[in-house]
Amino acid sequence: MMIENVWLVPLLPLAASLVILFGGREREDSPMPFVGIAAMAASLYISLAVIFDAATGAAALPFEKEWLWYSFAANLGGQPSIFEMRAGVLIDGAAAVMLGVVCLVSLLVQIYSLGYMHGDRKFKRYFAYISFFTASMLGLVVSNNLIVVFACWELVGVSSYLLIGFWFEKEAPPYAAKKAFITTKLGDLGFFLALLLIFTYAGSYNLVRLKETVEMGYLPPMVLTLIGLGLLCGAAGKSAQAPLFIWLPDAMEGPTPVSALIHAATMVAAGIYLVARCYFFFLASPIAMETVAWAGLITAFLAGSMALVPYDIKRVLAFSTVSQLGFMMCALGVGGYTAGLFHLTTHAFFKALLFLGAGSVIHAVHTNDMRSMGGLSKRMPWTFLTMTVGCLALAGIPPFAGFFSKDQILEKVFEHSPVMFAVLVFTACLTAFYTFRMLFLTFWGDGRDHHRVDHAEESGAVMTVPLMILAALSLVSGWALEHGHAFASFVGSGGAAGHAAEAAGHAAAAGHAINPMVLAAGVTAGACFFIALAYSLYAGRDFSRAQRLKSLFQPVFDLLEKRYGFDAFFLGLVDLADRIAVLCRWVDIEVIDKVFVDGWGLLCRVAAEISHLFDALFVDQAVDGCGYVSRDIAGRGLRSLIARGQVQEYMLYLAVGVSLFAILK
């Protein structure tokens, strides 16, 4: 069965990245990128075969296979023993779906990049980085050992640093890359502390054994809560949850296909997947679960509101991603395990579509500013059509994919808390508004910058074909996966799905329920109203209504443009850290060096001088005085009495001495 070879899925793109990086010279027409595409296609084939075998019953899930990694002598409980660390693969329904999503999106992004990155002087290096990026994410998905997961987690961070700062010769990309890397490290600290707690109390990093340990109640409740909060910190960094979402909008400085990969299938998906993979920890701690839910809710609303004001097309999509990740995190926090993963899957398709569509527009007009666009629907019909599909899916309009997955989340959230439900419904309506604001500003009306718009042309087939494939998936994936509860049944193959169903049951028992048809009709009506509002404000030739609205709510717009002060807050922390560093330097130089080090040296020197003076005045003089006395006694006394030049006296002294010696002996 193909599932036996699933360990090849991350290794193939890893090998391809090394071959691309070290094989051949860097040139614009290098054939090396096709090595990465071939490896990605092979990984996709294995992943789809695994999904097919699992869906047809040919392969049983969960599937685990592990090998000895290393071992060492240990003293456990006072008994000498050998500790073995094993690593391997663990494939359940969620992991199989993630493999398919990551491989498919990455393959389409790499094919698209052949056109988008053509002519770049670092063409080959780009494909080496993107293959390494995908390999890191796939390693995270398949691993059954949390230490290996953490290693791949950090490799994902390194890869994103390289790709966000890919155009390092410019000013903005290196800053954005450092911001992303350092911000996510804050979350990774919590992940690392959680790993220490896990090994201290459970003695293993194997996910299967950890799940059994938690289910048997061997870990104290407080420890489970701390582990859950630590894992959430790591997820908040990678998946850009409040307040650590500040890095994601700036990450748009990288190439647009990289943005599509980051926002659809790799880095930001890693945090959601980590929570789902370790769901048994959260289910064992109500405090951790509730924290996850509220973190997701706050993130969804804040990011959704911030997406209302940018004119950079990629930043609108970036804030949209943060908001949708908040939806997923909130779903996981209220027990909606399958709902959160369902939205993660459908979101990957339409968000990759929207980013690649934005890349097609940017490639044509050479700007990210939507105020310089407009009227592109006639110049770029395929890009316009596919992006319209993506916008409808993101807005949750039936029968597009986002409608099915978003409504599942809202239903689960309503069962948990009507207040949280109301906030998410309002956020979903905001999503429809800012999504179509972007579409109308970009494609409708007349071109505002005629020099750019009049010279715009539709992208080539290498870029538009991936858009069409993703548009088709954005149209059919929702109802196809929802039909017969296919997705829920498949994702429930192993993993924590059983516990998730139990948690959802407890939530439903609380007395909150909503008719799915009423929910769908109400939310769709609200989304359509906000789409109509966006049309009235931004689809015309001028934006006088939008400007009047902005003037009326100027303080609110200023707050949104400043991102609620989160950037200023963290930059203030950086400035405070710089000031503390300057203070520490002053203390080091002026106090520690001058007072303690130099002062101690001066004190020692003074003591040495005093010692030298005492030695010279007393010790040396006493020694010299003894010498002088001995010399004077010998010279003036004994010598004058004994040494008189009389040989017979000398002979007498010699005889007396020999006699005394003989007697004493």
XYZ file of C-alpha atoms in Angstrom:
665
model
C 0.000 0.000 0.000
C 1.116 3.543 -0.744
C 0.690 4.564 2.899
C 3.803 2.526 3.709
C 5.787 5.033 1.629
C 4.269 8.166 3.145
C 7.631 9.014 4.743
C 8.818 9.909 1.230
C 6.380 12.831 0.991
C 8.573 15.325 2.912
C 11.878 13.796 1.806
C 11.258 14.219 -1.941
C 10.966 18.047 -1.868
C 13.829 18.180 0.659
C 16.082 16.282 -1.740
C 14.857 18.455 -4.606
C 15.747 21.640 -2.715
C 19.328 20.420 -2.227
C 19.629 19.367 -5.864
C 18.308 22.732 -7.043
C 20.518 24.719 -4.692
C 23.772 22.927 -5.515
C 23.035 21.730 -9.034
C 23.963 23.935 -11.958
C 24.704 27.622 -12.161
C 22.275 30.405 -11.356
C 20.693 31.707 -14.535
C 17.281 32.948 -15.668
C 16.492 29.884 -17.796
C 17.779 27.288 -15.331
C 16.035 23.894 -15.684
C 16.502 23.190 -11.966
C 13.006 24.440 -10.967
C 11.490 21.513 -12.846
C 13.251 19.199 -10.381
C 11.244 20.771 -7.573
C 8.010 20.589 -9.562
C 8.607 16.901 -10.355
C 9.332 16.120 -6.704
C 6.206 17.988 -5.638
C 4.115 16.109 -8.180
C 5.458 12.801 -6.842
C 4.639 13.837 -3.261
C 1.137 14.848 -4.361
C 0.650 11.464 -6.046
C 1.607 9.620 -2.845
C -0.623 11.887 -0.744
C -3.653 11.425 -2.993
C -3.032 7.672 -3.052
C -2.988 7.646 0.761
C -6.276 9.572 0.870
C -7.849 7.244 -1.706
C -6.699 4.094 0.110
C -7.981 5.433 3.435
C -11.309 6.535 1.948
C -11.913 3.158 0.282
C -10.844 1.169 3.336
C -7.715 -0.243 1.731
C -5.608 1.435 4.412
C -6.622 1.663 8.057
C -6.188 4.939 9.891
C -4.467 5.917 12.080
C -1.277 4.508 10.586
C 1.968 4.708 12.562
C 5.454 3.604 11.646
C 8.559 4.540 13.608
C 12.278 3.903 13.772
C 14.934 4.186 16.475
C 16.362 7.697 16.419
C 18.901 7.540 19.245
C 19.349 5.949 22.660
C 21.353 6.583 25.816
C 21.931 5.106 29.261
C 19.560 6.470 31.868
C 18.758 6.034 35.547
C 14.986 5.962 35.799
C 13.497 5.416 39.239
C 16.872 4.377 40.610
C 17.167 1.556 38.064
C 19.760 1.685 35.261
C 18.110 1.392 31.856
C 18.391 2.392 28.206
C 16.237 5.279 27.051
C 15.240 5.125 23.386
C 13.970 8.088 21.384
C 11.974 6.920 18.391
C 10.734 8.977 15.453
C 8.389 8.123 12.651
C 5.160 8.980 10.872
C 1.590 9.128 12.162
C -1.159 9.462 9.587
C -4.724 10.020 10.683
C -7.542 11.638 8.745
C -6.419 15.195 9.479
C -2.803 14.467 8.521
C -3.862 12.813 5.251
C -5.997 15.810 4.293
C -3.198 18.239 5.158
C -0.752 16.258 3.033
C -3.052 16.555 0.040
C -3.716 20.262 0.582
C -0.078 21.244 1.137
C 1.208 19.222 -1.817
C -1.499 20.431 -4.207
C -1.205 24.111 -3.322
C 2.586 23.968 -3.361
C 2.624 22.286 -6.772
C 0.299 24.914 -8.244
C 2.318 27.721 -6.646
C 5.562 26.366 -8.093
C 4.039 26.056 -11.584
C 2.649 29.584 -11.266
C 6.070 30.828 -10.148
C 7.604 29.774 -13.471
C 5.788 32.718 -14.996
C 5.788 35.124 -12.067
C 9.496 34.781 -11.229
C 10.701 34.496 -14.823
C 13.634 36.812 -15.402
C 14.552 37.129 -11.734
C 18.293 36.819 -11.262
C 17.772 34.495 -8.265
C 15.331 32.256 -10.137
C 16.976 28.952 -9.154
C 17.505 29.927 -5.531
C 13.821 30.831 -5.187
C 12.727 27.326 -6.158
C 15.277 25.763 -3.803
C 13.860 27.804 -0.923
C 10.234 27.069 -1.763
C 10.899 23.313 -2.011
C 12.630 23.439 1.374
C 9.693 25.405 2.778
C 7.218 22.769 1.620
C 9.409 19.912 2.888
C 9.539 21.516 6.353
C 5.765 21.819 6.496
C 5.228 18.255 5.287
C 7.660 16.962 7.908
C 5.622 18.752 10.556
C 2.419 17.184 9.234
C 3.535 13.541 9.165
C 5.717 13.304 12.295
C 4.568 11.284 15.305
C 7.198 12.825 17.618
C 6.761 16.333 19.054
C 10.516 16.958 19.040
C 10.615 16.324 15.286
C 7.497 18.466 14.960
C 9.306 21.267 16.789
C 12.387 20.875 14.570
C 10.260 21.106 11.423
C 8.352 23.975 13.052
C 11.592 25.945 13.340
C 12.616 25.012 9.798
C 9.321 26.467 8.604
C 10.304 29.682 10.392
C 13.749 29.693 8.765
C 12.221 29.069 5.337
C 9.743 31.899 5.760
C 12.605 34.192 6.794
C 14.489 33.356 3.601
C 11.442 33.781 1.362
C 9.937 36.907 2.942
C 13.340 38.577 2.709
C 14.059 37.081 -0.716
C 14.555 40.485 -2.345
C 16.996 41.502 0.368
C 18.589 44.168 -1.827
C 15.506 46.308 -1.139
C 14.906 48.029 2.185
C 11.524 46.614 3.267
C 11.910 42.806 2.780
C 14.784 42.275 5.269
C 12.883 44.237 7.918
C 9.721 42.213 7.273
C 11.679 38.940 7.419
C 13.263 39.857 10.752
C 9.909 40.994 12.119
C 8.279 37.688 11.157
C 11.145 35.607 12.536
C 11.448 37.417 15.869
C 7.694 37.693 16.476
C 7.112 33.991 15.879
C 10.006 33.197 18.222
C 8.023 34.778 21.054
C 5.344 32.174 20.502
C 7.890 29.403 20.015
C 9.157 30.038 23.539
C 5.787 28.902 24.888
C 5.887 25.834 22.629
C 9.351 24.946 23.944
C 8.278 25.293 27.582
C 5.294 23.055 26.844
C 7.674 20.429 25.452
C 9.723 20.533 28.649
C 6.593 20.039 30.744
C 5.424 17.180 28.532
C 8.654 15.229 28.909
C 8.924 15.998 32.628
C 5.481 14.617 33.424
C 4.882 12.109 30.602
C 8.414 10.950 29.729
C 7.623 10.687 26.013
C 7.086 12.784 22.913
C 5.179 10.144 20.947
C 1.736 11.532 20.129
C -0.057 8.209 20.442
C 1.424 7.460 23.861
C 0.843 11.025 25.013
C -2.819 10.762 24.085
C -3.135 7.528 26.081
C -1.360 9.116 29.050
C -3.713 12.096 29.061
C -6.805 9.927 28.679
C -5.760 7.806 31.664
C -5.502 10.916 33.822
C -1.814 10.618 34.671
C -1.115 14.350 34.228
C -2.257 16.903 36.837
C -4.924 19.381 35.649
C -2.669 22.402 36.190
C 0.092 20.806 34.108
C -2.385 20.069 31.305
C -3.512 23.692 31.371
C 0.058 24.986 31.207
C 0.888 22.601 28.361
C -2.209 23.706 26.451
C -1.418 27.398 26.935
C 2.192 26.825 25.868
C 1.101 25.048 22.710
C -1.372 27.868 22.052
C 1.462 30.397 22.327
C 3.366 28.543 19.625
C 0.254 28.329 17.459
C -0.484 32.030 18.013
C 2.936 32.949 16.663
C 2.812 30.829 13.518
C -0.916 31.302 12.842
C -0.795 35.037 13.588
C -3.263 35.162 16.471
C -3.672 38.280 18.582
C -1.447 39.875 19.693
C 1.274 38.176 17.621
C -0.355 38.845 14.235
C 1.740 41.955 13.580
C 4.238 40.081 11.381
C 1.807 38.762 8.770
C 0.814 41.980 6.925
C 4.484 42.951 6.580
C 5.305 39.497 5.233
C 3.748 40.688 1.955
C 7.168 42.077 1.002
C 8.119 38.639 -0.295
C 7.194 37.386 -3.784
C 3.424 36.995 -4.166
C 3.544 33.196 -4.781
C 5.335 32.918 -1.439
C 2.510 34.880 0.166
C 0.032 32.451 -1.374
C 1.927 29.475 0.034
C 2.361 31.025 3.482
C -1.278 32.074 3.759
C -2.866 28.993 2.251
C -0.989 25.828 3.141
C 2.225 26.194 5.094
C 3.283 28.554 7.842
C -0.018 29.950 9.092
C -1.696 26.551 8.724
C 0.974 25.043 10.987
C -0.417 26.675 14.150
C -3.984 25.510 13.503
C -2.713 22.035 12.698
C -0.619 21.937 15.896
C -3.683 22.639 18.026
C -5.639 19.973 16.134
C -2.769 17.463 16.363
C -2.468 17.982 20.133
C -6.202 18.404 20.664
C -6.287 15.870 23.503
C -4.269 18.273 25.678
C -6.808 21.042 25.147
C -9.838 18.828 25.676
C -8.399 17.808 29.046
C -8.209 21.458 30.134
C -11.369 23.604 29.967
C -9.280 26.710 30.667
C -7.033 26.039 27.676
C -10.038 25.331 25.437
C -11.783 28.541 26.427
C -8.565 30.508 25.892
C -8.266 29.073 22.386
C -11.847 30.072 21.613
C -11.472 33.650 22.837
C -8.071 34.095 21.179
C -9.611 33.053 17.873
C -12.676 35.254 18.343
C -10.657 38.379 19.173
C -8.274 37.736 16.297
C -11.089 37.220 13.795
C -12.791 40.491 14.698
C -9.675 42.657 14.986
C -8.151 41.452 11.717
C -11.499 41.599 9.897
C -11.945 45.231 10.884
C -8.358 46.128 9.967
C -8.912 44.700 6.474
C -11.448 47.472 5.780
C -8.930 50.277 5.251
C -5.737 49.191 3.372
C -5.296 50.012 -0.302
C -2.483 47.497 -0.776
C -4.220 44.504 -2.366
C -1.944 41.987 -0.658
C -2.389 43.543 2.783
C -6.172 43.258 2.469
C -5.724 39.554 1.797
C -3.191 39.278 4.632
C -5.627 40.697 7.189
C -8.287 38.448 5.704
C -6.073 35.432 6.351
C -5.552 36.449 9.971
C -9.297 36.828 10.405
C -10.071 33.430 8.867
C -7.425 31.808 11.052
C -9.270 33.326 13.981
C -12.448 31.604 12.774
C -10.601 28.266 12.700
C -9.036 28.754 16.119
C -12.365 29.758 17.629
C -13.968 26.629 16.148
C -11.310 24.420 17.734
C -11.801 26.182 21.051
C -15.537 25.435 21.170
C -15.139 21.760 20.237
C -15.550 22.164 16.482
C -12.599 19.957 15.549
C -13.898 18.942 12.127
C -15.370 22.395 11.461
C -12.028 24.090 12.065
C -10.132 21.643 9.867
C -12.836 21.823 7.181
C -12.425 25.598 6.985
C -8.639 25.192 6.978
C -8.992 22.955 3.910
C -11.404 25.089 1.888
C -9.633 28.296 2.890
C -6.383 26.934 1.465
C -7.958 26.742 -1.991
C -9.671 30.111 -2.229
C -6.983 32.042 -0.368
C -4.266 30.605 -2.631
C -6.505 31.574 -5.553
C -6.894 35.155 -4.307
C -3.193 35.644 -3.646
C -2.161 34.189 -6.993
C -4.843 36.322 -8.650
C -3.441 39.381 -6.871
C -0.011 38.343 -8.114
C -1.339 38.202 -11.657
C -2.676 41.747 -11.272
C 0.554 43.028 -9.730
C 2.556 41.318 -12.481
C 0.483 43.240 -15.037
C 0.280 46.732 -13.482
C 3.506 46.680 -11.388
C 1.917 48.108 -8.256
C 0.087 46.832 -5.178
C -1.964 50.009 -4.737
C -5.603 49.453 -5.682
C -6.049 53.223 -6.163
C -3.906 52.869 -9.292
C -6.033 50.049 -10.682
C -9.662 49.820 -11.784
C -11.118 48.653 -15.079
C -8.934 45.548 -15.225
C -11.857 43.196 -15.838
C -11.651 43.959 -19.565
C -7.868 43.716 -19.713
C -7.537 40.548 -17.611
C -10.795 38.554 -17.962
C -9.501 35.190 -16.673
C -7.891 36.763 -13.624
C -11.086 38.724 -12.955
C -13.327 35.665 -13.314
C -11.223 33.427 -11.085
C -10.753 36.111 -8.429
C -14.509 36.686 -8.401
C -14.925 32.993 -7.598
C -12.377 33.368 -4.797
C -14.138 36.435 -3.401
C -17.508 34.669 -3.407
C -15.949 31.710 -1.593
C -14.270 33.947 0.997
C -17.481 35.904 1.535
C -19.337 32.651 2.200
C -21.844 32.891 -0.638
C -23.455 29.563 -1.640
C -22.595 27.258 -3.338
C -18.926 28.216 -3.006
C -16.599 26.425 -0.588
C -16.415 29.066 2.132
C -20.179 28.933 2.639
C -20.140 25.334 3.869
C -17.098 25.507 6.118
C -17.911 28.938 7.584
C -21.462 27.921 8.464
C -20.207 24.819 10.264
C -18.023 27.047 12.434
C -20.869 29.459 13.169
C -23.160 26.590 14.116
C -20.612 25.186 16.575
C -19.919 28.608 18.046
C -23.649 29.273 18.552
C -23.925 26.023 20.503
C -21.142 27.277 22.775
C -22.012 30.959 23.183
C -24.540 33.200 21.372
C -22.411 36.223 22.203
C -19.375 34.776 20.433
C -21.687 33.768 17.592
C -22.920 37.350 17.153
C -19.359 38.675 16.958
C -18.385 36.080 14.352
C -21.483 36.743 12.251
C -20.667 40.447 12.190
C -17.068 39.587 11.283
C -18.313 37.347 8.456
C -20.310 40.298 7.097
C -17.197 42.483 7.303
C -15.388 39.775 5.330
C -17.904 40.110 2.509
C -17.497 43.904 2.544
C -13.702 44.152 2.399
C -13.415 41.255 -0.052
C -15.666 42.919 -2.616
C -14.216 46.339 -1.857
C -10.949 44.849 -3.085
C -12.635 43.323 -6.153
C -14.449 46.514 -7.125
C -11.410 48.753 -6.617
C -9.257 46.420 -8.704
C -11.476 45.369 -11.602
C -14.551 47.603 -11.865
C -15.031 51.114 -13.182
C -12.471 52.927 -15.293
C -8.728 52.711 -14.922
C -7.506 55.389 -12.552
C -3.853 55.145 -13.576
C -4.200 54.955 -17.348
C -0.504 54.400 -17.924
C -0.575 51.232 -15.853
C -4.040 49.934 -16.715
C -3.873 50.558 -20.461
C -0.670 48.532 -20.724
C -1.936 45.656 -18.578
C -2.263 42.270 -20.244
C -3.642 38.931 -19.157
C -1.044 36.632 -17.662
C 0.178 33.609 -19.576
C -1.215 30.099 -19.302
C 1.447 29.042 -16.801
C -0.147 31.526 -14.361
C -3.822 31.390 -15.360
C -4.179 27.580 -15.431
C -3.350 27.259 -11.697
C -5.912 30.023 -11.103
C -8.564 28.037 -12.965
C -7.789 24.847 -11.029
C -8.015 26.669 -7.709
C -11.218 28.400 -8.817
C -12.759 25.022 -9.617
C -11.729 23.711 -6.194
C -13.114 26.845 -4.536
C -16.424 26.133 -6.243
C -16.828 22.387 -5.698
C -14.721 21.447 -2.638
C -17.207 22.744 -0.089
C -20.291 20.808 -1.110
C -18.230 17.814 -2.266
C -16.605 17.407 1.151
C -19.806 18.270 3.005
C -21.941 15.793 1.033
C -22.780 12.846 3.234
C -20.550 14.278 5.967
C -17.612 12.898 3.964
C -15.035 15.252 5.460
C -16.168 14.729 9.055
C -16.135 10.961 8.614
C -12.696 10.954 7.045
C -11.069 13.359 9.499
C -12.595 11.309 12.302
C -10.302 8.429 11.291
C -8.099 8.317 14.396
C -6.686 11.378 16.039
C -8.731 13.408 18.481
C -11.975 13.470 16.515
C -13.772 11.229 18.957
C -13.003 13.600 21.797
C -14.026 16.528 19.640
C -17.416 14.969 19.045
C -17.773 14.492 22.781
C -16.865 18.126 23.416
C -19.341 19.248 20.788
C -21.979 17.105 22.429
C -21.385 18.787 25.773
C -21.697 22.178 24.080
C -24.973 21.233 22.429
C -26.289 19.968 25.744
C -25.908 23.467 27.152
C -29.215 24.368 25.502
C -28.034 26.480 22.521
C -29.063 25.295 19.078
C -29.851 26.937 15.743
C -31.570 25.739 12.608
C -28.880 25.315 9.907
C -31.201 26.642 7.182
C -32.044 29.752 9.190
C -28.341 30.269 9.907
C -27.403 29.899 6.226
C -30.148 32.229 5.025
C -29.473 34.885 7.655
C -25.702 34.997 7.257
C -25.932 34.919 3.451
C -28.431 37.785 3.508
C -26.105 39.798 5.738
C -23.131 39.081 3.471
C -25.116 40.126 0.385
C -26.126 43.370 2.102
C -22.506 44.220 2.842
C -21.518 43.318 -0.725
C -24.164 45.746 -1.970
C -22.772 48.366 0.433
C -19.274 47.822 -0.968
C -20.685 48.163 -4.490
C -22.364 51.470 -3.661
C -19.156 52.867 -2.174
C -16.426 51.557 -4.474
C -17.852 50.359 -7.801
C -18.397 53.795 -9.315
C -16.040 56.219 -11.002
C -15.419 58.230 -7.855
C -15.366 57.381 -4.187
C -17.072 60.479 -2.816
C -19.434 58.409 -0.683
C -16.559 56.411 0.733
C -14.647 59.616 1.451
C -17.630 61.154 3.243
C -18.037 57.983 5.285
C -14.349 58.057 6.142
C -14.563 61.698 7.229
C -17.561 60.903 9.384
C -15.730 58.083 11.180
C -12.192 59.459 10.909
C -11.125 58.437 14.451
C -12.194 54.860 13.753
C -10.338 54.816 10.442
C -7.233 56.226 12.109
C -7.423 53.498 14.738
C -7.746 50.817 12.056
C -4.905 52.248 9.974
C -2.730 52.180 13.097
C -3.732 48.522 13.622
C -5.211 49.231 17.042
C -1.758 50.294 18.194
C -0.379 46.753 18.257
C 2.599 47.677 16.077
C 3.259 50.772 18.142
C 3.018 48.675 21.312
C 5.570 46.122 20.139
C 7.825 48.787 18.663
C 7.543 50.528 22.029
C 8.708 47.301 23.655
C 11.627 47.220 21.230
C 12.436 50.838 22.068
C 12.158 50.027 25.772
C 14.476 47.062 25.269
C 16.940 49.361 23.473
C 16.789 51.841 26.335
C 17.278 49.061 28.871
C 20.247 47.851 26.823
C 21.736 51.370 26.849
C 21.144 51.547 30.617
C 22.773 48.139 31.082
C 25.745 49.313 29.020
C 26.061 52.435 31.193
C 25.822 50.334 34.374
C 28.394 47.930 32.952
C 30.860 50.653 32.002
C 30.276 53.285 34.678
C 29.385 51.085 37.657
C 30.600 47.542 37.179
C 33.762 48.350 35.213
C 34.735 51.634 36.851
C 33.508 51.064 40.421
C 33.802 47.342 40.959
C 36.395 46.130 38.449
C 38.570 49.237 38.155
C 37.910 50.174 41.810
C 38.928 46.723 42.977
C 42.026 46.986 40.828
C 42.851 50.390 42.314
C 42.290 49.040 45.826
C 44.559 46.106 45.105
C 47.189 48.472 43.707
C 47.040 50.687 46.838
C 47.322 47.590 49.036
C 50.270 46.443 46.948
C 51.973 49.811 47.326
C 51.447 49.714 51.104
C 52.787 46.180 51.201
C 55.774 47.234 49.125
C 56.406 50.187 51.420
C 56.167 47.981 54.539
C 58.461 45.443 52.907
C 60.992 48.103 52.005
C 60.917 49.956 55.319
C 60.598 47.119 57.784
C 61.177 43.651 56.369
C 64.106 44.517 54.121
C 65.671 46.770 56.747
C 65.337 44.034 59.383
C 67.026 41.521 57.095
C 69.737 43.988 56.153
C 70.163 44.898 59.847
C 70.792 41.256 60.746
C 73.379 41.110 58.017
C 75.048 44.254 59.156
C 75.198 43.008 62.793
C 76.621 39.645 61.698
C 79.163 41.376 59.528
C 80.223 43.780 62.255
C 80.494 41.046 64.885
C 82.486 38.853 62.551
C 84.618 41.636 61.169
C 85.320 43.652 64.221
C 85.045 41.038 66.986
C 85.885 37.410 66.185
C 88.100 38.175 63.246
C 90.271 40.540 65.309
C 90.521 37.964 68.122
C 90.991 34.791 66.092
C 92.454 35.685 62.739
C 95.811 37.145 63.856
C 98.104 35.317 61.418
C 99.451 32.801 64.024
C 99.616 29.348 62.417
C 100.045 27.531 65.701
C 96.775 29.080 66.949
C 94.973 27.829 63.861
C 96.328 24.345 64.456
C 95.136 24.540 68.062
C 91.608 25.521 66.957
C 91.605 22.661 64.472
C 92.680 20.154 67.075
C 90.060 21.406 69.528
C 87.370 21.183 66.839
C 88.300 17.657 65.786
C 88.380 16.580 69.431
C 84.945 18.033 70.109
C 83.576 16.380 66.989
C 84.992 13.016 68.033
C 83.622 13.381 71.558
C 80.170 14.488 70.445
C 79.959 11.763 67.845
